[in-house]
XYZ file of C-alpha atoms in Angstrom:
443
model
C -48.666 16.418 23.070
C -51.362 13.712 23.731
C -53.150 16.126 26.118
C -53.043 18.918 23.469
C -54.335 16.570 20.794
C -57.281 15.526 22.968
C -58.020 19.169 23.868
C -58.030 20.074 20.112
C -60.432 17.140 19.467
C -62.801 18.214 22.215
C -62.716 21.773 20.973
C -63.602 20.605 17.412
C -66.428 18.506 18.750
C -67.813 21.375 20.766
C -67.632 23.806 17.813
C -69.332 21.169 15.586
C -72.063 20.555 18.087
C -72.701 24.270 18.682
C -72.844 24.855 14.889
C -75.245 21.944 14.439
C -77.556 23.324 17.165
C -77.595 26.824 15.688
C -78.184 25.458 12.231
C -81.055 23.216 13.466
C -82.700 26.157 15.236
C -82.442 28.368 12.237
C -83.409 25.644 9.783
C -80.166 26.046 7.681
C -78.064 23.204 9.197
C -76.034 22.296 6.022
C -74.979 25.926 5.438
C -73.951 26.569 9.034
C -71.932 23.315 9.170
C -70.244 24.118 5.885
C -69.310 27.653 7.025
C -68.079 26.199 10.325
C -65.726 23.658 8.766
C -64.580 26.227 6.200
C -63.599 28.647 8.957
C -61.832 25.834 10.899
C -59.853 24.860 7.738
C -58.885 28.471 7.060
C -57.570 28.733 10.660
C -55.576 25.570 10.170
C -54.093 26.961 6.912
C -53.208 30.161 8.711
C -51.337 28.220 11.339
C -49.425 26.234 8.572
C -48.617 29.581 6.839
C -47.166 30.949 10.127
C -45.066 27.793 10.520
C -43.777 27.931 6.996
C -42.918 31.609 7.223
C -41.056 31.018 10.475
C -39.061 28.037 9.129
C -38.041 29.868 6.009
C -37.062 33.047 7.724
C -33.366 33.896 7.150
C -33.224 35.247 10.698
C -32.381 32.296 12.951
C -33.386 34.358 15.963
C -36.875 35.229 14.632
C -39.527 34.921 17.403
C -41.589 31.719 17.578
C -45.188 32.095 16.254
C -47.817 32.219 18.952
C -50.855 29.985 18.985
C -52.936 27.886 21.313
C -53.619 24.238 21.783
C -52.111 21.694 19.458
C -50.426 24.268 17.194
C -48.875 26.004 20.108
C -47.240 22.718 21.167
C -46.084 22.050 17.593
C -44.433 25.555 17.489
C -42.761 24.903 20.795
C -41.502 21.463 19.812
C -40.107 22.666 16.459
C -38.402 25.513 18.243
C -36.723 23.126 20.705
C -35.650 20.871 17.794
C -34.281 23.866 15.899
C -32.260 25.005 18.897
C -30.894 21.417 19.479
C -29.962 21.177 15.734
C -28.228 24.554 15.847
C -26.245 23.438 18.952
C -25.299 20.156 17.140
C -24.284 22.093 13.996
C -22.150 24.380 16.174
C -20.363 21.480 17.790
C -19.778 19.809 14.435
C -18.473 23.078 12.945
C -16.110 23.474 15.901
C -14.877 19.892 15.447
C -14.493 20.448 11.679
C -12.633 23.686 12.211
C -10.308 22.018 14.728
C -9.586 19.197 12.268
C -8.952 21.731 9.494
C -6.723 23.825 11.779
C -4.771 20.727 12.846
C -4.248 19.496 9.277
C -3.349 22.971 8.155
C -0.495 22.842 10.680
C 0.870 19.649 9.203
C 4.017 19.868 7.143
C 2.590 17.165 4.842
C -0.118 17.838 2.301
C -3.666 16.602 2.939
C -6.355 16.619 0.203
C -9.961 15.459 0.109
C -11.371 14.274 -3.273
C -14.894 13.250 -3.932
C -15.998 10.005 -5.604
C -15.897 11.772 -9.043
C -12.270 12.688 -8.574
C -12.959 16.395 -7.919
C -10.929 18.308 -5.389
C -12.970 19.366 -2.339
C -10.489 20.637 0.283
C -6.742 20.712 0.918
C -4.336 22.285 3.462
C -1.653 24.897 2.945
C 1.139 22.297 2.677
C -0.683 20.669 -0.289
C -0.927 24.081 -1.968
C 2.794 24.568 -1.784
C 3.765 20.981 -2.739
C 1.318 20.604 -5.627
C 0.835 24.266 -6.684
C -2.897 24.444 -5.945
C -4.923 27.689 -5.912
C -7.985 27.901 -3.702
C -9.648 30.604 -5.856
C -9.742 28.399 -8.993
C -8.996 24.764 -8.214
C -11.973 23.864 -5.878
C -14.183 21.384 -7.648
C -11.709 20.660 -10.386
C -10.541 17.030 -11.245
C -7.370 16.328 -9.343
C -5.839 14.555 -12.382
C -6.231 17.860 -14.374
C -4.396 19.739 -11.624
C -1.574 17.172 -11.099
C -0.546 16.394 -14.625
C 1.720 13.443 -14.078
C 0.955 10.207 -15.985
C 2.282 8.124 -13.030
C -0.083 9.931 -10.675
C -3.088 9.471 -12.982
C -2.380 5.697 -13.334
C -1.926 5.431 -9.571
C -5.149 7.451 -8.829
C -7.240 5.332 -11.222
C -5.956 1.974 -9.938
C -7.495 1.525 -6.493
C -5.722 -1.834 -6.112
C -2.384 -0.004 -6.011
C -3.294 2.064 -2.925
C -1.538 -0.398 -0.554
C 1.789 0.974 -1.730
C 2.770 4.712 -1.937
C 3.681 6.517 -5.136
C 6.989 8.312 -5.534
C 6.936 11.258 -7.955
C 8.440 14.650 -8.542
C 6.649 17.753 -7.393
C 4.710 19.539 -10.205
C 6.120 22.912 -8.996
C 9.762 21.727 -8.688
C 11.208 18.593 -10.336
C 14.009 18.616 -7.739
C 11.543 17.940 -4.968
C 10.615 14.260 -4.341
C 6.985 13.528 -3.191
C 5.465 10.375 -1.764
C 1.734 10.001 -2.332
C -0.585 7.877 -0.144
C -4.292 7.458 -1.115
C -6.973 6.014 1.132
C -10.621 5.291 0.207
C -13.312 6.346 2.595
C -17.100 7.046 2.547
C -18.713 6.523 -0.871
C -15.478 5.999 -2.866
C -14.115 9.364 -1.666
C -10.366 9.665 -1.426
C -8.061 11.081 1.246
C -4.620 11.922 -0.337
C -1.542 12.406 1.857
C 1.458 14.086 0.258
C 4.938 14.196 1.905
C 8.181 15.788 0.889
C 10.740 12.964 0.952
C 13.557 14.793 -0.790
C 15.840 14.615 2.213
C 15.169 10.878 2.678
C 15.915 10.314 -1.088
C 19.143 12.220 -0.660
C 20.125 10.156 2.375
C 19.260 6.953 0.565
C 21.388 8.012 -2.411
C 24.277 8.886 -0.051
C 23.946 5.462 1.596
C 24.044 3.729 -1.728
C 26.965 5.708 -2.883
C 28.834 5.012 0.329
C 28.221 1.279 0.156
C 29.188 1.192 -3.550
C 32.347 3.216 -2.973
C 33.467 1.341 0.126
C 32.819 -1.987 -1.446
C 34.730 -0.954 -4.581
C 37.706 0.344 -2.515
C 37.831 -2.837 -0.528
C 38.257 -5.074 -3.562
C 41.861 -4.180 -4.181
C 43.281 -4.739 -0.651
C 41.190 -7.952 -0.309
C 42.639 -9.234 -3.625
C 46.134 -8.470 -2.406
C 45.598 -10.108 0.971
C 44.013 -13.204 -0.657
C 46.900 -13.425 -3.163
C 49.520 -13.458 -0.415
C 47.521 -15.906 1.643
C 47.357 -18.305 -1.310
C 51.130 -17.885 -1.737
C 51.742 -18.684 1.956
C 49.466 -21.700 1.828
C 51.182 -23.081 -1.351
C 54.514 -22.921 0.557
C 53.229 -24.002 3.990
C 55.712 -26.877 3.970
C 58.546 -24.393 4.664
C 56.557 -22.463 7.329
C 56.114 -23.399 11.009
C 53.483 -26.073 11.475
C 51.436 -23.932 13.839
C 50.878 -21.393 11.067
C 48.862 -23.891 8.925
C 45.572 -23.548 10.870
C 45.844 -19.795 11.137
C 46.505 -19.385 7.400
C 43.569 -21.639 6.618
C 41.173 -19.652 8.806
C 42.532 -16.331 7.315
C 41.893 -17.675 3.795
C 38.342 -18.653 4.632
C 37.525 -15.246 6.236
C 39.139 -13.364 3.353
C 37.041 -15.392 0.878
C 33.931 -14.693 2.979
C 34.786 -10.960 2.953
C 35.279 -11.050 -0.834
C 31.835 -12.650 -1.187
C 30.349 -9.923 0.930
C 31.945 -7.143 -1.139
C 30.726 -8.828 -4.315
C 27.218 -9.054 -2.968
C 27.244 -5.476 -1.834
C 28.389 -4.284 -5.250
C 25.744 -6.414 -6.926
C 23.074 -4.939 -4.608
C 24.301 -1.422 -5.279
C 24.173 -2.025 -9.102
C 20.661 -3.462 -8.900
C 19.485 -0.394 -6.889
C 21.150 2.339 -8.834
C 20.945 1.160 -12.483
C 18.207 0.407 -14.824
C 18.041 -2.940 -16.566
C 19.617 -3.161 -20.029
C 17.711 -4.470 -22.994
C 16.093 -7.796 -21.940
C 16.312 -10.995 -23.934
C 14.682 -14.400 -23.742
C 16.592 -16.253 -21.037
C 16.718 -20.088 -21.375
C 15.704 -20.788 -17.804
C 15.600 -24.614 -18.125
C 19.352 -24.754 -19.069
C 20.139 -22.162 -16.387
C 18.369 -24.266 -13.755
C 20.156 -27.439 -14.870
C 23.536 -25.686 -14.326
C 22.400 -24.472 -10.912
C 21.289 -28.001 -10.054
C 24.716 -29.446 -10.916
C 26.416 -26.766 -8.846
C 24.063 -27.468 -5.956
C 24.962 -31.201 -6.206
C 28.635 -30.268 -5.999
C 27.927 -27.955 -3.034
C 26.048 -30.723 -1.257
C 28.974 -33.192 -1.652
C 29.067 -35.695 1.147
C 25.977 -34.326 2.709
C 24.016 -36.401 0.150
C 21.045 -34.167 -0.401
C 18.344 -35.460 -2.806
C 17.990 -32.590 -5.331
C 15.296 -32.922 -7.983
C 14.456 -30.573 -10.888
C 11.108 -30.403 -12.657
C 10.796 -27.815 -15.358
C 8.939 -26.876 -18.545
C 11.695 -27.280 -21.207
C 9.925 -24.705 -23.477
C 9.418 -22.026 -20.981
C 11.873 -19.138 -21.021
C 11.719 -15.700 -19.334
C 12.292 -12.232 -20.702
C 14.993 -10.683 -18.648
C 18.756 -10.608 -17.889
C 20.406 -13.963 -17.516
C 23.122 -12.951 -15.042
C 20.636 -11.422 -12.699
C 18.242 -14.253 -12.842
C 21.051 -16.728 -12.395
C 22.172 -14.885 -9.212
C 18.679 -14.859 -7.841
C 17.841 -18.510 -8.573
C 21.199 -19.790 -7.458
C 20.853 -17.854 -4.151
C 17.584 -19.648 -3.454
C 18.810 -23.108 -4.389
C 22.167 -22.808 -2.558
C 20.461 -21.510 0.569
C 18.231 -24.584 0.513
C 21.465 -26.760 0.402
C 23.117 -24.870 3.142
C 20.174 -24.951 5.520
C 18.880 -28.455 4.839
C 20.189 -31.292 7.119
C 22.259 -34.113 5.559
C 20.298 -36.442 3.248
C 17.472 -33.952 3.124
C 15.327 -33.312 0.060
C 15.316 -30.206 -2.221
C 12.813 -29.814 -5.017
C 13.103 -27.235 -7.856
C 10.065 -26.583 -10.027
C 9.742 -24.309 -13.016
C 6.303 -24.052 -14.610
C 3.683 -21.655 -16.069
C -0.033 -21.205 -15.687
C -2.654 -18.603 -16.574
C -1.188 -16.186 -14.032
C 2.476 -16.301 -15.388
C 5.686 -18.144 -14.805
C 6.752 -19.590 -11.461
C 9.934 -20.967 -9.813
C 9.371 -23.073 -6.598
C 12.307 -24.055 -4.374
C 11.244 -26.243 -1.532
C 13.257 -28.134 1.118
C 12.918 -30.318 4.145
C 15.125 -28.182 6.329
C 14.556 -27.004 9.841
C 12.240 -24.168 8.698
C 11.981 -20.593 9.876
C 9.840 -19.111 12.672
C 6.949 -17.090 11.163
C 7.970 -13.952 13.106
C 11.107 -13.724 10.939
C 9.419 -14.136 7.499
C 8.497 -10.464 6.968
C 12.065 -9.335 7.401
C 14.025 -12.070 5.681
C 14.706 -9.921 2.551
C 16.243 -7.115 4.633
C 20.022 -6.620 4.317
C 22.005 -8.578 6.949
C 18.888 -9.768 8.777
C 19.612 -13.044 10.373
C 16.834 -15.343 11.630
C 19.577 -17.412 13.295
C 22.961 -15.727 13.669
C 24.757 -18.985 14.559
C 23.533 -20.652 11.344
C 24.631 -17.650 9.319
C 28.138 -17.964 10.721
C 28.297 -21.671 10.145
C 27.264 -21.478 6.543
C 29.491 -18.492 5.712
C 26.538 -16.507 4.295
C 26.700 -12.746 3.799
C 23.129 -11.985 4.792
C 22.425 -10.370 1.474
C 21.234 -13.292 -0.685
C 17.487 -12.802 -0.197
C 17.905 -9.025 -0.540
C 19.510 -9.672 -3.922
C 16.682 -12.038 -4.926
C 14.110 -9.383 -3.943
C 15.742 -6.683 -6.079
C 16.276 -8.951 -9.037
C 12.556 -9.907 -8.979
C 11.501 -6.307 -8.708
C 13.546 -5.488 -11.828
C 11.769 -8.320 -13.578
C 8.302 -7.375 -12.305
C 8.208 -10.472 -10.093
C 7.313 -11.200 -6.487
C 8.862 -13.360 -3.847
C 6.647 -15.437 -1.585
C 8.095 -17.268 1.471
C 6.369 -20.044 3.329
C 8.030 -21.846 6.229
C 7.326 -23.668 9.402
C 9.705 -24.779 12.114
C 10.570 -28.421 11.610
C 8.601 -28.593 8.392
C 10.926 -27.009 5.820
C 10.577 -23.936 3.668
C 9.270 -22.966 0.245
C 10.519 -19.968 -1.723
C 8.309 -19.009 -4.688
C 9.190 -16.538 -7.495
C 6.153 -15.359 -9.463
C 6.592 -13.581 -12.837
C 3.683 -11.966 -14.782
C 2.432 -13.262 -18.136
C 4.192 -10.542 -20.220
C 7.575 -11.922 -18.955
C 6.957 -15.352 -20.402
C 8.817 -16.494 -23.496
C 9.020 -19.816 -25.370
C 12.056 -21.591 -26.768
C 10.484 -21.943 -30.239
C 10.028 -18.178 -30.554
C 13.656 -17.588 -29.571
C 15.030 -20.056 -32.088
C 12.750 -18.460 -34.818
C 14.185 -15.032 -34.033
C 17.705 -16.445 -34.158
C 17.002 -17.919 -37.604
C 15.425 -14.643 -38.816
C 18.411 -12.619 -37.629
C 20.751 -15.094 -39.363
């Protein structure tokens, strides 16, 4: 290109010199120079016109314009760039087609939505699950096509994208869908839609099985416990060696009854909706739990302290909150060494109401923390056996908090103790004064 540029410059200088010589000899130098530069400019315009015509040609295989010198090099370079660009476009189209073919083969729905919320592309599975039509729905707002208020609220709230949305299919209310949304690019959205009807049915079957088995176990366990109590009351007339066996049988039957009761409570929490909520007097509830914890501690002499806002109540169900809070406090008593400290704090701030239960126990390894609220998960199986726990306490706490719009936070370090925090939003707060006023008004 540099050589062609220098050649074009030499050619221009030669033409200018020759025109100047002819104009000087003829005595009309200005006119000759003007005509020379006009002709040169017209020639340049012709080359530009040829380039523009070629670039705008609908025929991609149109022949390259011919020229000499600098313009010939320009035409050749543009042609090479054009060929390279076409090859790149071909590769990109092949990759895009491969991606589209692979996503079209997925059983789950895949949709692409632009930053304005308009539908750009989707696969066949999405058409079947959401009832979309390619001929009319391209470019339409996705919230106009999927008319579910839960979906619209989920779509508009980008902070909720960490968790999936469960909803019924627009085309069939008996089909359960799970929606995941991911942001990419300039606020574009990738929506994944899966049919989880079978999983929902299996979960319902599991819940029904646990509830039915737990319910059926209550009667035989009650009978066994009753006879064991009778035997223990009359152990004086029984052989001495039976005493230890009867005591162990009574302990295990009681543990099994606790397990059945916890299973039934979990089943109820999972399968029923909360009844009408009332203002629960949490301070008095915590004082009762503190007294029970002192009794549970007994000779182990734990130092249990309670700090609470006497005017701070919570909108909810007292029996469920009592179960959740007592589980946290009693766990602290069970897993804190003798003469250890347990602190219970109930307070409110601008973010809502909070219950903090901290202890000076042995703590929990951080690798166990994400799974502590799973049913029957045991960070230390030997400690679970020693304390007689059912392995369902924290699962019950988690479900109770979910029914009260709350969150459970667990912090623990080995040898440094543990802290369990229950956080409730502002709309769950209630004050003792307002509760008394309502009682007076109703009276």
